[in-house]
CSV table of C-alpha atoms and ligand atoms in Angstrom, one decimal:
chain,number,residue,atom,x,y,z
N,93,MET,CA,5.9,28.2,-70.8
N,94,PRO,CA,7.4,24.8,-69.4
N,95,ASP,CA,4.8,22.4,-68.1
N,96,PHE,CA,5.9,22.6,-64.6
N,97,VAL,CA,3.3,21.3,-62.2
N,98,ILE,CA,4.6,23.8,-59.0
N,99,ASP,CA,6.4,27.1,-59.4
N,100,ALA,CA,9.8,26.7,-60.4
N,101,ALA,CA,12.6,28.1,-57.9
N,102,GLU,CA,14.0,31.6,-58.8
N,103,THR,CA,17.6,31.6,-59.9
N,104,PRO,CA,19.8,32.6,-57.0
N,105,ILE,CA,21.7,35.6,-57.8
N,106,VAL,CA,24.5,37.7,-57.0
N,107,PRO,CA,25.0,41.5,-57.9
N,108,VAL,CA,28.0,42.8,-60.2
N,109,ALA,CA,29.8,45.7,-59.5
N,110,GLY,CA,28.8,48.2,-62.3
N,111,GLY,CA,25.6,46.5,-62.7
N,112,GLY,CA,24.1,43.4,-63.8
N,113,LYS,CA,23.4,40.1,-62.0
N,114,PHE,CA,25.5,36.8,-61.8
N,115,PRO,CA,23.2,33.8,-61.8
N,116,VAL,CA,24.5,31.1,-59.4
N,117,ARG,CA,24.4,27.4,-60.5
N,118,ARG,CA,26.5,25.6,-57.8
N,119,ILE,CA,28.5,26.7,-55.0
N,120,PHE,CA,31.9,24.4,-54.1
N,121,CYS,CA,33.9,25.3,-51.1
N,122,VAL,CA,37.6,24.4,-50.5
N,123,GLY,CA,38.3,23.0,-46.8
N,124,ARG,CA,41.7,24.0,-45.1
N,125,ASN,CA,43.5,26.0,-47.8
N,126,TYR,CA,45.4,28.1,-45.3
N,127,ALA,CA,48.0,26.2,-43.4
N,128,ALA,CA,47.3,28.3,-40.0
N,129,HIS,CA,43.7,27.5,-40.1
N,130,ALA,CA,44.4,23.9,-40.9
N,131,ARG,CA,46.6,24.0,-37.8
N,132,GLU,CA,43.6,25.7,-35.7
N,133,MET,CA,41.2,23.1,-36.7
N,134,GLY,CA,43.5,20.4,-35.6
N,135,ALA,CA,44.7,19.1,-39.0
N,136,ALA,CA,48.2,18.9,-40.3
N,137,PRO,CA,49.0,21.5,-42.8
N,138,ASP,CA,50.8,19.3,-45.2
N,139,ARG,CA,50.0,19.9,-49.0
N,140,GLU,CA,47.6,17.1,-49.3
N,141,PRO,CA,45.3,17.5,-52.7
N,142,PRO,CA,42.5,20.0,-51.8
N,143,PHE,CA,38.9,18.4,-50.6
N,144,PHE,CA,35.8,20.1,-51.4
N,145,PHE,CA,32.4,20.2,-50.2
N,146,SER,CA,29.3,22.2,-51.5
N,147,LYS,CA,26.4,24.6,-50.5
N,148,PRO,CA,23.4,24.8,-52.3
N,149,PRO,CA,22.8,27.6,-54.6
N,150,ASP,CA,20.0,29.3,-53.1
N,151,THR,CA,22.2,29.6,-49.7
N,152,VAL,CA,23.8,32.8,-51.3
N,153,ILE,CA,22.5,36.1,-49.5
N,154,SER,CA,23.8,39.6,-50.2
N,155,THR,CA,21.4,41.6,-48.0
N,156,ALA,CA,22.4,43.7,-45.0
N,157,GLN,CA,20.6,41.3,-42.8
N,158,VAL,CA,21.5,37.6,-42.2
N,159,PRO,CA,19.3,35.5,-40.3
N,160,TYR,CA,20.9,33.4,-37.2
N,161,PRO,CA,20.4,29.8,-38.2
N,162,PRO,CA,18.1,27.6,-36.2
N,163,ALA,CA,19.7,24.3,-34.4
N,164,THR,CA,23.2,25.7,-33.3
N,165,ARG,CA,24.6,27.3,-30.7
N,166,LEU,CA,28.1,27.9,-32.2
N,167,LEU,CA,27.8,29.9,-35.4
N,168,HIS,CA,31.2,30.3,-36.7
N,169,PHE,CA,32.6,32.8,-39.7
N,170,GLU,CA,35.1,32.0,-42.2
N,171,MET,CA,36.2,34.9,-44.6
N,172,GLU,CA,36.9,33.7,-48.0
N,173,LEU,CA,38.0,34.8,-51.3
N,174,VAL,CA,34.8,33.8,-53.8
N,175,VAL,CA,35.6,32.8,-57.5
N,176,ALA,CA,32.7,33.2,-60.1
N,177,ILE,CA,33.3,31.2,-63.0
N,178,GLY,CA,32.3,32.6,-66.4
N,179,ARG,CA,33.2,29.7,-68.8
N,180,GLY,CA,32.8,26.0,-67.9
N,181,GLY,CA,35.1,23.1,-68.6
N,182,THR,CA,36.4,19.7,-67.5
N,183,ALA,CA,39.9,18.9,-66.7
N,184,ILE,CA,41.1,22.3,-67.0
N,185,ALA,CA,44.7,23.0,-66.8
N,186,SER,CA,46.0,25.2,-64.0
N,187,GLU,CA,47.9,27.2,-66.7
N,188,THR,CA,44.9,28.3,-68.5
N,189,ALA,CA,42.4,28.1,-65.4
N,190,LEU,CA,42.1,31.8,-65.0
N,191,ASP,CA,40.6,32.1,-68.4
N,192,HIS,CA,37.5,30.6,-66.9
N,193,VAL,CA,37.1,33.0,-64.2
N,194,TYR,CA,34.3,35.8,-64.7
N,195,GLY,CA,35.2,37.8,-61.5
N,196,TYR,CA,36.0,37.5,-57.7
N,197,ALA,CA,33.9,38.5,-54.5
N,198,ALA,CA,34.3,38.6,-50.8
N,199,GLY,CA,32.4,35.9,-49.0
N,200,VAL,CA,31.8,34.1,-45.6
N,201,ASP,CA,31.4,30.5,-45.3
N,202,LEU,CA,28.9,30.5,-42.4
N,203,THR,CA,29.4,27.1,-40.5
N,204,ARG,CA,27.3,25.6,-37.7
N,205,ARG,CA,30.5,24.6,-35.9
N,206,ASP,CA,28.7,22.4,-33.4
N,207,LEU,CA,26.9,20.4,-36.1
N,208,GLN,CA,30.4,20.1,-38.1
N,209,ASP,CA,32.2,19.0,-35.1
N,210,GLU,CA,29.6,16.1,-34.4
N,211,ALA,CA,29.6,15.3,-38.1
N,212,LYS,CA,33.1,15.1,-38.0
N,213,SER,CA,33.2,12.6,-34.9
N,214,LEU,CA,30.4,10.4,-36.3
N,215,ARG,CA,32.0,10.4,-39.7
N,216,ARG,CA,28.9,12.1,-41.3
N,217,PRO,CA,28.2,14.5,-44.0
N,218,TRP,CA,28.8,18.1,-43.6
N,219,ASP,CA,25.7,19.3,-45.6
N,220,MET,CA,23.7,20.5,-42.5
N,221,SER,CA,26.7,22.3,-40.8
N,222,LYS,CA,27.5,24.1,-44.2
N,223,GLY,CA,24.4,24.2,-46.3
N,224,PHE,CA,21.7,25.8,-44.1
N,225,ASP,CA,19.4,28.7,-45.3
N,226,ALA,CA,21.6,31.8,-46.1
N,227,ALA,CA,24.8,29.9,-45.2
N,228,ALA,CA,26.8,31.8,-48.0
N,229,PRO,CA,26.9,35.6,-47.7
N,230,ILE,CA,28.7,37.0,-50.5
N,231,GLY,CA,29.5,40.7,-51.6
N,232,THR,CA,29.3,42.1,-55.0
N,233,ILE,CA,31.3,40.4,-57.8
N,234,VAL,CA,33.8,42.5,-59.2
N,235,PRO,CA,34.9,41.3,-62.9
N,236,ALA,CA,38.2,40.0,-63.3
N,237,ALA,CA,38.5,42.2,-66.6
N,238,ARG,CA,38.5,45.2,-64.1
N,239,VAL,CA,40.6,44.1,-61.4
N,240,GLY,CA,42.6,41.3,-62.7
N,241,HIS,CA,43.4,38.1,-60.9
N,242,PRO,CA,44.3,38.8,-57.3
N,243,ALA,CA,47.2,36.1,-56.0
N,244,ALA,CA,48.0,38.1,-52.9
N,245,GLY,CA,46.7,40.7,-50.7
N,246,SER,CA,45.2,41.0,-47.4
N,247,ILE,CA,41.9,39.2,-46.6
N,248,THR,CA,40.4,40.4,-43.2
N,249,LEU,CA,37.3,40.0,-41.0
N,250,ALA,CA,36.1,42.1,-38.2
N,251,VAL,CA,33.2,41.6,-35.8
N,252,ASN,CA,31.7,44.6,-34.2
N,253,GLY,CA,34.9,46.7,-35.4
N,254,VAL,CA,37.3,44.4,-33.9
N,255,LEU,CA,39.7,42.5,-36.3
N,256,ARG,CA,39.4,38.8,-36.0
N,257,GLN,CA,41.0,37.4,-39.2
N,258,ASN,CA,43.9,38.9,-41.1
N,259,GLY,CA,45.7,37.0,-43.7
N,260,ASP,CA,47.1,37.0,-47.1
N,261,LEU,CA,45.7,35.6,-50.2
N,262,ALA,CA,49.4,34.6,-51.0
N,263,ASP,CA,49.1,32.1,-48.0
N,264,MET,CA,46.6,29.9,-49.7
N,265,ILE,CA,48.1,26.3,-49.7
N,266,TRP,CA,46.6,25.7,-53.4
N,267,PRO,CA,46.0,29.0,-55.2
N,268,VAL,CA,43.0,29.6,-57.5
N,269,PRO,CA,44.3,28.1,-60.7
N,270,ASN,CA,45.3,25.0,-59.0
N,271,ILE,CA,42.0,24.9,-57.2
N,272,ILE,CA,40.1,25.1,-60.5
N,273,ALA,CA,42.4,22.4,-61.9
N,274,PHE,CA,41.6,20.0,-59.2
N,275,LEU,CA,38.0,20.8,-59.1
N,276,SER,CA,37.3,20.3,-62.9
N,277,ASN,CA,39.0,17.1,-62.6
N,278,LEU,CA,36.1,16.0,-60.3
N,279,ILE,CA,33.1,17.6,-61.8
N,280,THR,CA,32.6,19.8,-64.8
N,281,LEU,CA,32.5,23.4,-64.1
N,282,LYS,CA,29.9,25.5,-65.7
N,283,PRO,CA,29.1,29.3,-65.8
N,284,GLY,CA,27.4,30.4,-62.7
N,285,ASP,CA,29.6,28.2,-60.3
N,286,LEU,CA,31.0,29.8,-57.4
N,287,ILE,CA,34.1,28.6,-55.6
N,288,PHE,CA,34.7,29.4,-51.8
N,289,THR,CA,38.4,29.2,-51.5
N,290,GLY,CA,39.0,28.5,-47.7
N,291,THR,CA,39.7,30.7,-44.8
N,292,PRO,CA,42.8,32.1,-43.2
N,293,GLU,CA,43.2,31.4,-39.5
N,294,GLY,CA,41.2,33.4,-36.8
N,295,VAL,CA,37.7,31.8,-37.3
N,296,GLY,CA,35.5,32.3,-34.3
N,297,THR,CA,31.8,32.7,-32.9
N,298,ILE,CA,29.2,35.2,-33.8
N,299,GLU,CA,26.0,36.0,-32.2
N,300,ARG,CA,22.6,37.7,-32.9
N,301,GLY,CA,23.2,41.3,-33.5
N,302,ASP,CA,26.9,41.3,-34.2
N,303,LYS,CA,28.2,43.3,-37.3
N,304,ILE,CA,30.4,41.4,-39.8
N,305,GLU,CA,32.9,43.4,-42.0
N,306,GLY,CA,35.1,41.7,-44.3
N,307,SER,CA,37.6,42.9,-46.9
N,308,ILE,CA,39.9,41.6,-49.6
N,309,GLU,CA,42.4,43.7,-51.2
N,310,GLY,CA,41.9,44.5,-54.9
N,311,VAL,CA,38.4,42.5,-54.7
N,312,GLY,CA,35.9,44.2,-52.4
N,313,THR,CA,34.1,44.2,-49.2
N,314,ILE,CA,31.0,42.2,-47.5
N,315,ALA,CA,29.2,43.9,-44.6
N,316,PHE,CA,26.3,42.3,-43.0
N,317,GLN,CA,24.5,42.3,-39.4
N,318,ILE,CA,23.1,38.9,-37.8
N,319,ALA,CA,19.6,39.2,-37.8
E,486,MN,MN1,35.4,27.6,-45.2
């Protein structure tokens, strides 16, 4: 036993389709990776290099109920394809980037939009708008060995049965191989890293009691209720 002076935190995990658990090391997120969403957020959708932010690993949650976070009156959903890294690397070339992917999942980048708007206007960091408890709901990870590497296909999110986001993975400004290449030039990727790859247009508000259902063609689904 290590000589820890307090109980060590448990490793956050995401269930894997067909059995097993994926241990989470870090969570990276891409900002504004679909042109129409960049426009709805007031940004020009030109092809600048992607930018990244992080959520703490223990913000992953795969339960049927997700708590409404404190300190916000404007909780937003962002439906996203999540990449699960199985093999690490530094300065990975986009041509070989998919060799580093263990699998994929449907995830929601929950955002306290009011805190994010304030952070943007005051030029402050996004941590408290993106990295609160249970800010990263995620469905079951499907191994790429089973489903391949989806580069196109519908990505949708419905709230209480009403379709709110309806995009296509092919509309990413930077596809998954490029994201892995950019990110691994900034940090060393390691097994257990998750990458949220950005959201299509149609983001909006959710309230307590709302039922969220997301789906990504060829990957899977996510469903939860805001408690
Ligand atoms: Mn996002």
